[in-house]
XYZ file of C-alpha atoms in Angstrom:
729
model
C 103.399 26.600 31.094
C 101.903 27.209 27.741
C 98.852 29.484 27.457
C 96.097 28.345 25.072
C 94.569 31.301 23.302
C 90.812 31.940 23.973
C 90.196 32.423 20.337
C 90.879 28.773 19.715
C 87.677 27.672 21.371
C 85.424 30.434 20.180
C 84.399 29.018 16.790
C 83.357 25.662 18.218
C 81.328 27.235 21.013
C 79.645 29.600 18.649
C 78.690 26.763 16.330
C 77.191 24.793 19.216
C 75.311 27.815 20.468
C 73.996 28.437 16.984
C 72.766 24.898 16.654
C 71.037 25.112 20.023
C 69.440 28.389 19.030
C 68.126 26.896 15.780
C 66.681 23.939 17.660
C 65.056 26.174 20.256
C 63.604 28.489 17.620
C 62.372 25.478 15.623
C 60.642 24.062 18.672
C 59.085 27.434 19.446
C 57.964 27.828 15.857
C 56.440 24.325 15.830
C 54.700 24.942 19.134
C 53.415 28.285 17.922
C 52.137 26.767 14.710
C 50.415 24.026 16.588
C 48.822 26.518 18.969
C 47.637 28.609 15.976
C 46.189 25.485 14.342
C 44.354 24.403 17.489
C 43.172 27.779 18.722
C 42.579 29.790 15.562
C 42.166 27.625 12.465
C 40.208 24.802 14.208
C 39.307 26.743 17.310
C 35.547 26.609 16.810
C 35.571 22.886 16.200
C 37.576 22.074 19.312
C 35.606 24.548 21.400
C 32.410 22.769 20.395
C 33.980 19.402 21.216
C 35.128 20.665 24.561
C 31.642 21.869 25.360
C 30.238 18.534 24.233
C 32.535 16.810 26.657
C 30.971 18.762 29.511
C 27.301 18.935 28.460
C 25.316 15.856 27.539
C 21.813 16.109 26.008
C 19.217 13.446 26.762
C 16.265 13.381 24.360
C 12.911 11.973 25.435
C 10.805 11.441 22.260
C 7.324 12.926 22.372
C 4.410 10.539 22.528
C 2.688 10.741 19.147
C -0.928 11.823 19.261
C -3.651 9.228 18.640
C -5.881 9.114 15.570
C -9.521 8.490 16.419
C -12.658 7.744 14.464
C -15.638 10.107 14.601
C -16.913 8.550 17.855
C -13.536 8.444 19.609
C -12.494 4.869 18.794
C -8.677 4.678 18.360
C -7.579 3.888 14.811
C -3.924 4.544 15.688
C -2.480 4.995 19.165
C 0.580 3.952 21.176
C 1.531 1.022 23.349
C 4.536 0.467 25.585
C 6.937 -2.181 24.316
C 10.442 -3.302 25.195
C 12.576 -1.892 22.407
C 16.145 -3.086 21.834
C 18.232 -0.512 19.968
C 21.797 -0.290 18.712
C 24.021 2.783 18.502
C 26.001 2.695 15.242
C 28.253 5.444 16.575
C 29.400 3.311 19.503
C 29.562 0.064 17.550
C 31.778 1.629 14.850
C 34.357 2.519 17.531
C 34.868 -1.146 18.407
C 37.755 -2.906 16.691
C 35.557 -5.305 14.714
C 32.922 -2.559 14.156
C 30.530 -4.288 16.534
C 30.267 -7.594 14.695
C 30.822 -9.715 17.812
C 28.373 -7.636 19.854
C 25.663 -7.935 17.223
C 26.269 -11.680 16.936
C 25.790 -12.060 20.700
C 22.692 -9.855 20.498
C 21.230 -12.050 17.741
C 21.549 -15.067 20.019
C 19.654 -13.328 22.801
C 16.870 -12.131 20.488
C 16.488 -15.459 18.648
C 17.489 -13.823 15.386
C 20.260 -14.566 12.942
C 23.329 -12.278 12.926
C 22.450 -11.248 9.361
C 18.951 -10.177 10.391
C 20.371 -7.971 13.136
C 23.103 -6.467 10.947
C 20.647 -5.776 8.134
C 18.458 -3.858 10.577
C 21.181 -1.332 11.390
C 22.778 -0.862 7.977
C 22.080 2.471 6.357
C 19.708 2.800 3.410
C 20.873 4.044 0.049
C 19.767 3.567 -3.560
C 21.430 0.154 -3.770
C 20.633 -1.271 -0.323
C 17.516 -3.455 -0.145
C 15.133 -3.459 2.795
C 15.470 -3.874 5.680
C 17.795 -0.970 6.331
C 17.787 2.216 8.388
C 16.700 5.350 6.557
C 16.918 7.637 9.574
C 19.878 9.435 11.083
C 22.950 7.223 11.657
C 23.553 9.046 14.949
C 20.366 8.016 16.716
C 19.689 4.593 18.286
C 18.377 2.161 15.682
C 15.614 -0.245 16.789
C 16.559 -3.877 16.274
C 13.262 -5.187 17.645
C 10.185 -3.630 19.199
C 8.998 -6.947 20.616
C 11.662 -7.980 23.101
C 10.601 -10.096 26.050
C 11.313 -9.117 29.639
C 13.863 -11.953 29.895
C 15.704 -10.763 26.771
C 15.816 -7.182 28.038
C 17.193 -8.319 31.393
C 19.973 -10.343 29.742
C 21.109 -7.259 27.855
C 20.871 -4.851 30.789
C 22.573 -7.172 33.292
C 25.619 -7.700 31.035
C 26.477 -4.203 29.712
C 30.105 -5.216 29.194
C 28.966 -7.789 26.618
C 26.593 -5.378 24.871
C 28.264 -1.970 24.503
C 26.117 0.349 22.374
C 22.990 -1.760 22.965
C 20.003 -0.532 24.973
C 16.790 -2.227 26.056
C 14.160 0.235 27.229
C 10.378 0.419 27.528
C 9.237 2.776 24.741
C 5.944 4.085 23.396
C 5.495 2.467 19.981
C 2.852 3.231 17.335
C -0.020 0.773 17.154
C -2.640 0.499 14.429
C -5.524 -0.929 16.385
C -7.857 -2.135 13.565
C -10.988 -1.736 15.750
C -13.714 -4.147 14.730
C -11.400 -5.431 11.997
C -11.139 -2.032 10.268
C -7.508 -1.741 9.177
C -8.008 1.619 7.425
C -4.480 1.020 6.116
C -4.133 3.336 3.128
C -6.054 6.120 4.891
C -3.858 6.058 8.007
C -0.492 5.593 6.296
C 2.619 4.707 8.305
C 5.707 6.146 10.011
C 9.431 5.886 9.455
C 12.497 7.656 10.929
C 13.335 11.205 9.977
C 16.250 11.556 7.554
C 19.207 13.927 7.762
C 17.900 15.778 4.721
C 14.538 16.344 6.425
C 16.293 17.543 9.573
C 18.228 20.132 7.562
C 15.157 21.335 5.662
C 13.131 21.718 8.856
C 15.807 23.700 10.723
C 14.588 27.033 9.391
C 10.921 26.286 10.171
C 8.988 26.632 13.422
C 8.699 22.841 13.581
C 12.284 21.482 13.501
C 13.016 17.773 13.678
C 15.099 15.928 16.241
C 17.095 12.878 15.223
C 14.783 10.666 17.264
C 11.646 11.727 15.378
C 9.380 9.372 13.476
C 7.458 11.102 10.685
C 4.381 10.261 8.646
C 5.124 8.844 5.197
C 1.637 8.502 3.724
C -2.030 8.913 4.553
C -3.195 11.204 7.340
C -0.087 10.300 9.349
C 1.723 12.435 6.774
C -0.893 15.168 6.261
C -1.262 15.851 9.988
C 2.290 14.896 10.976
C 3.075 18.262 12.528
C 0.030 18.157 14.815
C 0.486 14.491 15.749
C 4.253 14.575 16.302
C 4.370 16.799 19.374
C 7.643 18.144 20.756
C 10.388 15.958 22.231
C 11.771 16.785 25.668
C 15.477 17.643 25.898
C 17.432 17.724 29.182
C 21.070 18.897 29.266
C 23.391 17.648 32.020
C 26.796 18.987 33.089
C 29.340 16.171 33.304
C 33.031 15.965 34.098
C 35.705 14.368 31.934
C 34.893 10.972 33.413
C 31.231 11.301 32.459
C 29.972 11.855 35.988
C 26.874 14.074 36.216
C 27.696 17.322 38.007
C 24.249 18.920 37.669
C 21.414 19.803 35.329
C 22.229 22.623 32.906
C 18.771 23.166 31.413
C 15.560 21.317 30.702
C 13.075 21.761 27.871
C 10.064 19.589 28.732
C 8.393 17.699 25.925
C 4.811 18.105 24.733
C 2.751 15.095 23.568
C 1.228 15.213 20.123
C -2.333 16.414 19.613
C -5.253 14.072 19.017
C -6.679 13.887 15.503
C -10.391 13.079 15.301
C -11.401 11.871 11.848
C -14.750 11.574 10.104
C -14.142 7.828 9.662
C -16.629 5.597 11.463
C -14.704 2.443 12.353
C -17.869 0.328 12.239
C -18.769 1.451 8.714
C -15.112 1.168 7.698
C -15.065 -2.466 8.818
C -18.214 -3.168 6.790
C -16.830 -1.425 3.710
C -13.533 -3.324 3.867
C -15.244 -6.672 4.356
C -17.863 -6.171 1.650
C -15.340 -4.954 -0.924
C -13.072 -7.934 -0.287
C -16.023 -10.325 -0.327
C -17.381 -8.873 -3.588
C -14.010 -9.368 -5.268
C -13.744 -12.913 -3.904
C -17.250 -13.758 -5.138
C -16.823 -12.379 -8.633
C -13.571 -14.328 -9.093
C -15.718 -17.456 -9.083
C -17.747 -16.205 -12.043
C -16.907 -16.601 -15.718
C -16.485 -13.598 -17.960
C -18.623 -14.332 -21.028
C -16.443 -12.089 -23.186
C -13.064 -13.690 -22.460
C -14.231 -17.103 -21.277
C -12.002 -16.745 -18.201
C -12.844 -16.233 -14.559
C -12.928 -12.584 -13.579
C -9.596 -11.491 -12.138
C -11.032 -8.785 -9.843
C -7.481 -7.715 -9.070
C -8.170 -4.397 -7.325
C -11.017 -2.303 -5.993
C -12.069 0.639 -3.874
C -15.087 1.942 -1.994
C -15.850 5.423 -0.662
C -18.625 6.283 1.799
C -19.129 10.050 2.032
C -21.521 12.407 3.786
C -23.426 13.965 0.898
C -23.923 17.343 2.567
C -20.394 17.900 3.880
C -17.885 15.912 1.814
C -16.630 14.189 4.958
C -15.383 10.661 4.334
C -17.087 8.079 6.560
C -15.220 5.079 5.117
C -12.566 4.549 2.472
C -11.298 1.094 1.593
C -8.846 -0.110 -1.027
C -7.951 -3.626 -2.154
C -5.488 -5.199 -1.968
C -4.728 -3.824 1.491
C -2.110 -4.516 4.169
C -1.430 -4.328 7.893
C 0.218 -0.955 8.682
C 1.764 -2.499 11.811
C 4.285 -4.110 9.440
C 6.131 -0.754 9.413
C 6.371 -0.441 13.199
C 9.956 -0.844 14.389
C 11.306 -1.188 10.850
C 9.848 -3.311 8.096
C 11.280 -6.719 7.221
C 12.618 -7.538 3.762
C 9.859 -10.101 3.292
C 7.080 -7.660 4.180
C 8.601 -4.872 2.111
C 8.765 -7.136 -0.927
C 5.098 -8.012 -0.463
C 4.075 -4.371 -0.292
C 6.050 -3.252 -3.340
C 5.955 -6.219 -5.707
C 3.932 -6.558 -8.882
C 2.692 -9.964 -7.732
C 0.922 -8.396 -4.746
C -0.493 -5.625 -6.997
C 0.935 -2.809 -4.890
C -1.231 -2.717 -1.740
C 0.363 0.567 -0.625
C -1.707 2.338 -3.294
C -4.889 3.977 -2.061
C -7.059 3.186 -5.056
C -9.847 5.438 -3.808
C -7.670 8.438 -4.685
C -4.960 6.858 -6.885
C -6.867 4.240 -8.878
C -7.766 5.473 -12.376
C -10.049 3.807 -14.891
C -12.481 4.716 -17.664
C -15.792 5.743 -16.127
C -18.273 3.852 -18.230
C -21.941 4.705 -17.736
C -21.574 6.400 -14.322
C -20.255 9.275 -16.457
C -23.622 9.766 -18.144
C -24.742 12.297 -15.524
C -22.000 14.529 -16.953
C -23.127 13.917 -20.530
C -26.786 14.550 -19.703
C -25.797 17.821 -18.017
C -23.612 18.810 -20.969
C -26.472 18.138 -23.390
C -28.759 20.463 -21.417
C -26.092 23.176 -21.364
C -25.796 22.786 -25.133
C -29.515 23.515 -25.519
C -31.115 20.051 -25.495
C -34.196 19.719 -23.297
C -33.840 17.083 -20.560
C -37.384 15.849 -21.100
C -37.387 15.800 -24.902
C -37.399 12.423 -26.652
C -34.141 10.983 -27.945
C -33.814 7.829 -30.010
C -32.450 4.897 -28.013
C -31.667 2.712 -31.014
C -29.883 -0.631 -30.923
C -26.807 0.983 -32.519
C -25.524 4.286 -33.839
C -23.688 4.574 -37.143
C -21.046 7.078 -38.156
C -19.777 6.551 -41.679
C -18.729 2.936 -41.951
C -18.454 2.511 -38.163
C -21.221 1.267 -35.921
C -21.444 1.837 -32.148
C -23.700 -0.697 -30.452
C -25.920 -0.183 -27.461
C -25.153 -2.412 -24.491
C -26.494 -5.891 -25.344
C -27.504 -4.287 -28.722
C -31.039 -3.581 -27.461
C -33.008 -0.394 -28.138
C -35.814 1.319 -26.232
C -37.128 3.746 -28.845
C -37.630 7.471 -28.126
C -36.903 8.221 -24.443
C -36.017 11.199 -22.214
C -32.551 11.805 -20.797
C -33.911 10.593 -17.456
C -34.875 7.278 -19.050
C -31.505 7.192 -20.806
C -29.985 7.126 -17.324
C -32.508 4.536 -16.134
C -31.845 2.125 -18.996
C -28.231 3.296 -19.414
C -28.807 3.817 -23.131
C -25.490 4.356 -24.914
C -26.878 5.381 -28.289
C -28.680 8.439 -26.916
C -25.356 9.781 -25.676
C -23.402 8.640 -28.737
C -25.693 10.751 -30.888
C -25.529 13.810 -28.618
C -21.730 13.629 -28.328
C -21.362 13.394 -32.100
C -23.761 16.274 -32.742
C -21.902 18.583 -30.376
C -18.569 17.669 -31.955
C -20.004 18.630 -35.350
C -21.417 21.908 -33.989
C -17.969 22.838 -32.705
C -16.473 22.442 -36.160
C -15.378 18.802 -36.123
C -11.809 18.359 -37.365
C -11.612 22.122 -37.968
C -12.801 23.471 -34.619
C -14.316 26.926 -34.400
C -12.451 29.631 -32.528
C -15.280 29.826 -30.007
C -15.945 26.070 -29.820
C -18.028 25.368 -26.720
C -16.822 21.790 -26.140
C -19.741 21.403 -23.725
C -19.084 17.753 -22.896
C -15.418 18.324 -21.997
C -16.033 21.609 -20.174
C -18.853 20.107 -18.157
C -16.703 17.132 -17.151
C -13.995 19.430 -15.802
C -16.552 21.585 -13.989
C -17.946 18.439 -12.342
C -14.433 17.995 -10.892
C -12.985 15.393 -13.249
C -9.466 15.842 -14.606
C -8.279 17.630 -11.448
C -7.573 16.945 -7.781
C -10.480 17.109 -5.352
C -8.132 18.439 -2.648
C -8.772 15.613 -0.184
C -6.516 15.790 2.893
C -4.432 12.706 2.127
C -1.335 12.959 -0.078
C -0.607 11.694 -3.590
C -4.068 12.102 -5.087
C -4.060 11.699 -8.880
C -5.983 13.888 -11.320
C -7.468 11.392 -13.715
C -7.809 12.532 -17.316
C -10.243 14.488 -19.480
C -9.013 14.018 -23.077
C -10.102 17.341 -24.580
C -8.469 19.127 -27.534
C -5.648 20.554 -25.438
C -4.845 17.169 -23.933
C -4.906 15.477 -27.347
C -2.371 17.951 -28.705
C -0.015 17.701 -25.697
C -0.242 13.901 -25.627
C 0.503 13.655 -29.346
C 3.578 15.883 -29.055
C 4.898 13.736 -26.207
C 4.333 10.400 -27.988
C 4.422 10.972 -31.739
C 8.038 9.798 -32.171
C 7.284 6.472 -30.485
C 4.035 6.054 -32.428
C 5.730 6.765 -35.748
C 8.416 4.208 -34.948
C 5.954 1.509 -33.834
C 3.137 2.183 -36.298
C 2.493 0.067 -39.359
C -0.287 0.525 -41.869
C -2.376 -2.639 -42.051
C -0.430 -4.223 -39.191
C -1.752 -5.600 -35.929
C -4.416 -3.670 -34.032
C -1.789 -1.969 -31.873
C 0.432 -1.201 -34.882
C -2.489 0.238 -36.850
C -3.528 2.450 -33.913
C 0.056 3.668 -33.543
C 0.193 4.386 -37.294
C -3.004 6.445 -37.176
C -1.917 8.227 -33.991
C 1.413 9.149 -35.594
C -0.345 10.869 -38.496
C -3.245 12.565 -36.772
C -3.145 11.843 -33.050
C -3.385 15.560 -32.291
C -6.909 15.798 -33.689
C -10.068 15.395 -31.650
C -12.047 13.065 -33.879
C -15.718 12.183 -34.030
C -15.242 8.756 -32.419
C -13.306 10.413 -29.568
C -16.355 12.498 -28.674
C -18.735 9.579 -29.230
C -16.771 7.395 -26.805
C -16.286 10.261 -24.361
C -20.047 10.727 -24.091
C -20.343 7.328 -22.364
C -17.176 7.678 -20.263
C -14.987 5.564 -22.552
C -11.983 6.249 -24.755
C -9.122 8.069 -23.046
C -11.144 9.365 -20.089
C -9.920 8.327 -16.630
C -11.581 9.060 -13.297
C -10.992 8.170 -9.627
C -13.528 6.968 -7.037
C -13.071 10.097 -4.894
C -13.856 12.327 -7.888
C -17.001 10.334 -8.591
C -18.062 10.455 -4.925
C -17.616 14.236 -4.869
C -19.682 14.694 -8.043
C -22.553 12.417 -6.983
C -22.607 13.991 -3.510
C -23.083 17.341 -5.222
C -26.099 16.019 -7.140
C -27.484 14.721 -3.848
C -27.044 17.993 -1.913
C -28.383 20.299 -4.609
C -25.219 21.198 -6.485
C -22.438 22.079 -4.006
C -19.013 20.527 -4.623
C -17.289 19.992 -1.275
C -13.593 19.368 -0.773
C -13.468 15.832 0.681
C -11.988 15.633 4.177
C -10.966 12.909 6.599
C -9.626 15.095 9.399
C -12.499 16.444 11.526
C -10.813 18.083 14.531
C -7.426 18.516 16.202
C -7.569 18.430 20.018
C -4.696 19.537 22.259
C -3.181 16.963 24.664
C -4.969 18.542 27.652
C -8.276 18.572 25.766
C -8.752 22.321 26.221
C -8.139 23.479 22.667
C -10.279 22.095 19.854
C -9.696 23.114 16.253
C -12.515 21.862 14.060
C -11.840 21.183 10.383
C -15.043 22.427 8.822
C -16.472 21.348 5.450
C -15.310 23.624 2.651
C -17.202 24.061 -0.631
C -14.986 24.733 -3.640
C -17.578 25.165 -6.365
C -20.951 24.234 -7.771
C -22.117 21.923 -10.495
C -22.365 23.804 -13.807
C -26.127 23.239 -14.175
C -29.247 24.888 -12.824
C -31.506 23.594 -10.061
C -34.037 22.196 -12.543
C -31.385 20.018 -14.194
C -30.172 18.756 -10.810
C -33.747 17.763 -9.942
C -34.086 15.971 -13.274
C -30.792 14.120 -12.707
C -31.969 13.172 -9.217
C -35.245 11.822 -10.605
C -33.469 9.867 -13.350
C -31.005 8.314 -10.905
C -33.830 7.336 -8.583
C -35.477 5.438 -11.424
C -32.305 3.323 -11.862
C -33.161 1.341 -8.699
C -36.886 1.160 -9.478
C -38.540 -1.467 -11.719
C -36.925 -1.493 -15.148
C -33.753 0.263 -13.991
C -30.317 -1.310 -14.352
C -29.821 -1.573 -10.556
C -33.390 -2.593 -9.651
C -32.509 -6.259 -9.301
C -29.978 -5.386 -6.573
C -32.324 -3.167 -4.569
C -35.457 -5.307 -4.369
C -37.359 -4.560 -1.146
C -35.536 -1.292 -0.548
C -37.759 1.172 1.425
C -37.789 3.746 -1.364
C -40.633 5.699 0.231
C -38.702 6.250 3.479
C -35.054 6.310 2.325
C -34.983 7.275 -1.351
C -32.134 5.514 -3.132
C -30.443 6.817 -6.288
C -27.889 4.962 -8.394
C -26.020 4.667 -11.650
C -24.365 1.497 -12.854
C -21.307 1.414 -15.072
C -19.298 -1.186 -16.951
C -16.109 0.293 -18.384
C -14.101 -1.362 -21.124
C -10.306 -1.338 -20.861
C -8.147 -2.505 -23.761
C -6.390 -5.785 -22.939
C -8.337 -6.284 -19.707
C -11.703 -7.413 -18.482
C -14.340 -4.776 -17.812
C -14.256 -2.547 -14.739
C -17.314 -2.505 -12.480
C -18.625 0.856 -11.210
C -21.615 1.595 -9.000
C -22.429 5.150 -7.878
C -25.237 5.598 -5.333
C -26.605 8.099 -2.858
C -29.390 8.647 -0.325
C -30.291 11.886 1.408
C -27.374 11.397 3.812
C -24.646 9.305 2.204
C -22.945 8.719 -1.123
C -21.331 5.323 -1.758
C -19.075 4.590 -4.715
C -17.595 1.176 -5.448
C -15.353 0.019 -8.257
C -13.754 -3.355 -8.990
C -11.058 -3.617 -11.628
C -11.664 -6.538 -14.006
C -14.814 -7.344 -12.092
C -17.525 -7.296 -14.745
C -20.727 -5.256 -14.614
C -21.585 -2.463 -12.217
C -24.693 -3.978 -10.701
C -23.421 -7.544 -10.968
C -20.093 -7.205 -9.135
C -20.526 -4.152 -6.913
C -24.300 -4.198 -6.371
C -24.577 -6.723 -3.492
C -21.695 -5.171 -1.548
C -23.050 -1.637 -1.801
C -26.504 -2.842 -0.763
C -25.010 -4.595 2.274
C -23.136 -1.440 3.326
C -26.359 0.574 3.191
C -28.236 -2.146 5.090
C -25.631 -1.995 7.873
C -25.678 1.812 8.000
C -29.468 2.087 8.200
C -30.178 -1.180 10.053
C -32.200 -2.737 7.233
C -32.900 -6.367 6.460
C -33.419 -7.804 2.977
C -37.118 -6.950 3.100
C -36.447 -3.288 3.896
C -37.489 -3.496 7.549
C -35.486 -1.104 9.714
C -34.160 -1.824 13.199
C -32.506 1.308 14.596
C -30.802 -0.739 17.315
C -28.797 -2.473 14.607
C -28.276 0.679 12.521
C -24.627 1.735 12.594
C -25.150 5.300 11.411
C -28.770 6.151 10.514
C -27.690 9.777 10.164
C -24.279 11.458 9.920
C -22.258 11.895 13.110
C -22.238 15.607 13.936
C -20.883 15.890 17.478
C -17.249 15.339 18.385
C -16.333 12.609 20.895
C -16.698 13.452 24.590
C -13.545 14.883 26.161
C -13.016 13.852 29.791
C -11.668 16.310 32.444
C -8.143 14.879 32.225
C -8.010 15.528 28.474
C -8.590 11.935 27.418
C -11.428 11.059 25.064
C -14.198 8.638 25.824
C -14.160 5.731 23.384
C -17.191 3.477 22.910
C -16.788 -0.244 22.433
C -16.879 -1.625 18.924
C -17.707 -5.155 17.844
C -16.392 -6.886 14.717
C -18.708 -6.741 11.723
C -20.969 -9.773 11.459
C -22.411 -9.964 7.922
C -24.928 -12.609 8.978
C -26.511 -10.281 11.550
C -28.256 -8.356 8.753
C -29.666 -11.443 7.044
C -33.200 -12.757 7.397
C -34.830 -15.953 6.298
C -35.584 -15.796 2.541
C -39.200 -16.604 3.268
C -39.558 -13.375 5.228
C -38.757 -11.060 2.316
C -41.352 -8.365 2.072
C -41.084 -7.176 -1.525
C -43.439 -9.842 -2.853
C -41.048 -10.583 -5.712
C -39.150 -13.764 -6.490
C -35.442 -13.626 -5.833
C -33.566 -12.771 -9.027
C -30.634 -14.934 -9.998
C -29.483 -12.192 -12.361
C -30.744 -9.196 -14.301
C -32.504 -9.332 -17.644
C -29.945 -9.191 -20.437
C -30.721 -5.574 -21.403
C -30.173 -4.352 -17.813
C -26.628 -5.598 -17.334
C -24.552 -2.432 -17.049
């Protein structure tokens, strides 16, 4: 028997063992690497995921606080609606990315599949409305107006509608009490964005993904107070999603109540009368252009003269803020942002800018007094004023001879102010200004509050423009290249202006100061600035910061934070000048004044009325109508773009607003039962024991309720079809 040596097998066995060892070590190395990757490199991520698998957070959005008028009438509140929402996160996990589910949902909601899909697509710079500009991880409302039957179809067939919910939800409602939309004042809401969530993390008022935030108006200014705090409940669940118990609960807090100084009744009157004035003037022919007046935009402000609180603020064109609730449609969004609709989102009371025209003459009269001219001296109101080879005509080219500055306001005499503006320009050195040039007209305008923000508590206020020497220089430096390129000596009017501006646009010229003295040229003002200035004349000289918010009340009604009137300065004139201005403005509505024909029968002995009319010229457009008025309690400013004269276009509407406030008929008879607000509202609304606020009923404005039979007029004067030619301003 042959013996096989052991050494013969050894190499093969060793090779096999070596291979096995390599494989084992490779497997161990792979396993170790994988464990290191899972536990160390991505450990935090997977730990967080693991925790998420066992703790689920349920967010209950806070009920947004209501916005009330000064008497407690809701301007914005909440109502319960059936809201159908879609979860993009869940839909994206489905093989077809939820297309079939959304198509079925469209059939239930009587919508097209495209309408539904557009609702839940994410907004970016290239995506048109509608789209979702909130967080992609929160439920996206498809409709806020589902019927009970539609909600039941969705909830009874969850297998057909994964990622779709139908729940009763508190939804914002803009109530429009008495027809008062108050659109631009209130603003609107839209979902919070991821960027806003990140920015708010470090603050004491962080956002949740379910939040709706204010985008404009007082919804934006007082968003923090109105928003409240959402409730968050965390549940422990097993891997199958079964609830094992409650981990923690952070109860929500409803938003606070905002009481405003707006009176919904006066707001309804202001909105109606502004719209009606614009509608009426569109039927009239502009004698300058031969066309009907366009009256394309307008604004009205009603303010408490002694506090700066805004009682009403209307802007035309306006819109229904409910269009934003639940996501705005493409059609509605186009209406609100298109040139054809003239941008109704703009609040023209604080964002509308136009030359001032003659309402600016209170500034010029004040500046003249500061420069050393006596208010009661005589100044020549000639038919025109000449400077070199240029002539500046009085309105309607009619003169009144030597008159005081008070009469210059009464008759709205341009030439008095032309002459004063020119003289002060010369005193300051003309084209070679002195080092210590006073620039009284420009300084006074700024100290009246023009050319700067009033500080009103709604966002996006514009500053207007006071074209003084500094502005002229800055404007020229910014535009000279374009002017030099466009300008042409002896060319068209625009080309000639560009040519002259290229060469010497940085200089404050004589005609600049002449035009400025009557609120023309490059000057721009806003209605809220004008209301603040005229209120100051009314109250003796104090400039108040305009406010709409009046008080913030906690949800239980126990904590009330009043927003008190805040003065920010005084008019730059002494008490004697203010009294003279007051007397001159009173004469404007008395016989011979430019607004007298609109205030016939007014009870001047009981409720003294003061006014200034203005007709501002705008290159390439029809004239802008301005009317500034005040009584002892209220200041009302109205403007209509391309609406003609101040008294002609705005006069009837302003008179009607006052009649409604004081309960007056055309003859000046007062009925306090019909008076909406015979004196400013001082007290806050009554808070009930449960924290709710008592709200009085409000009826829609009836313009015919103030009218009386023409035969009953008590002023003893024939009705005027229009003013005398020399009083149209």
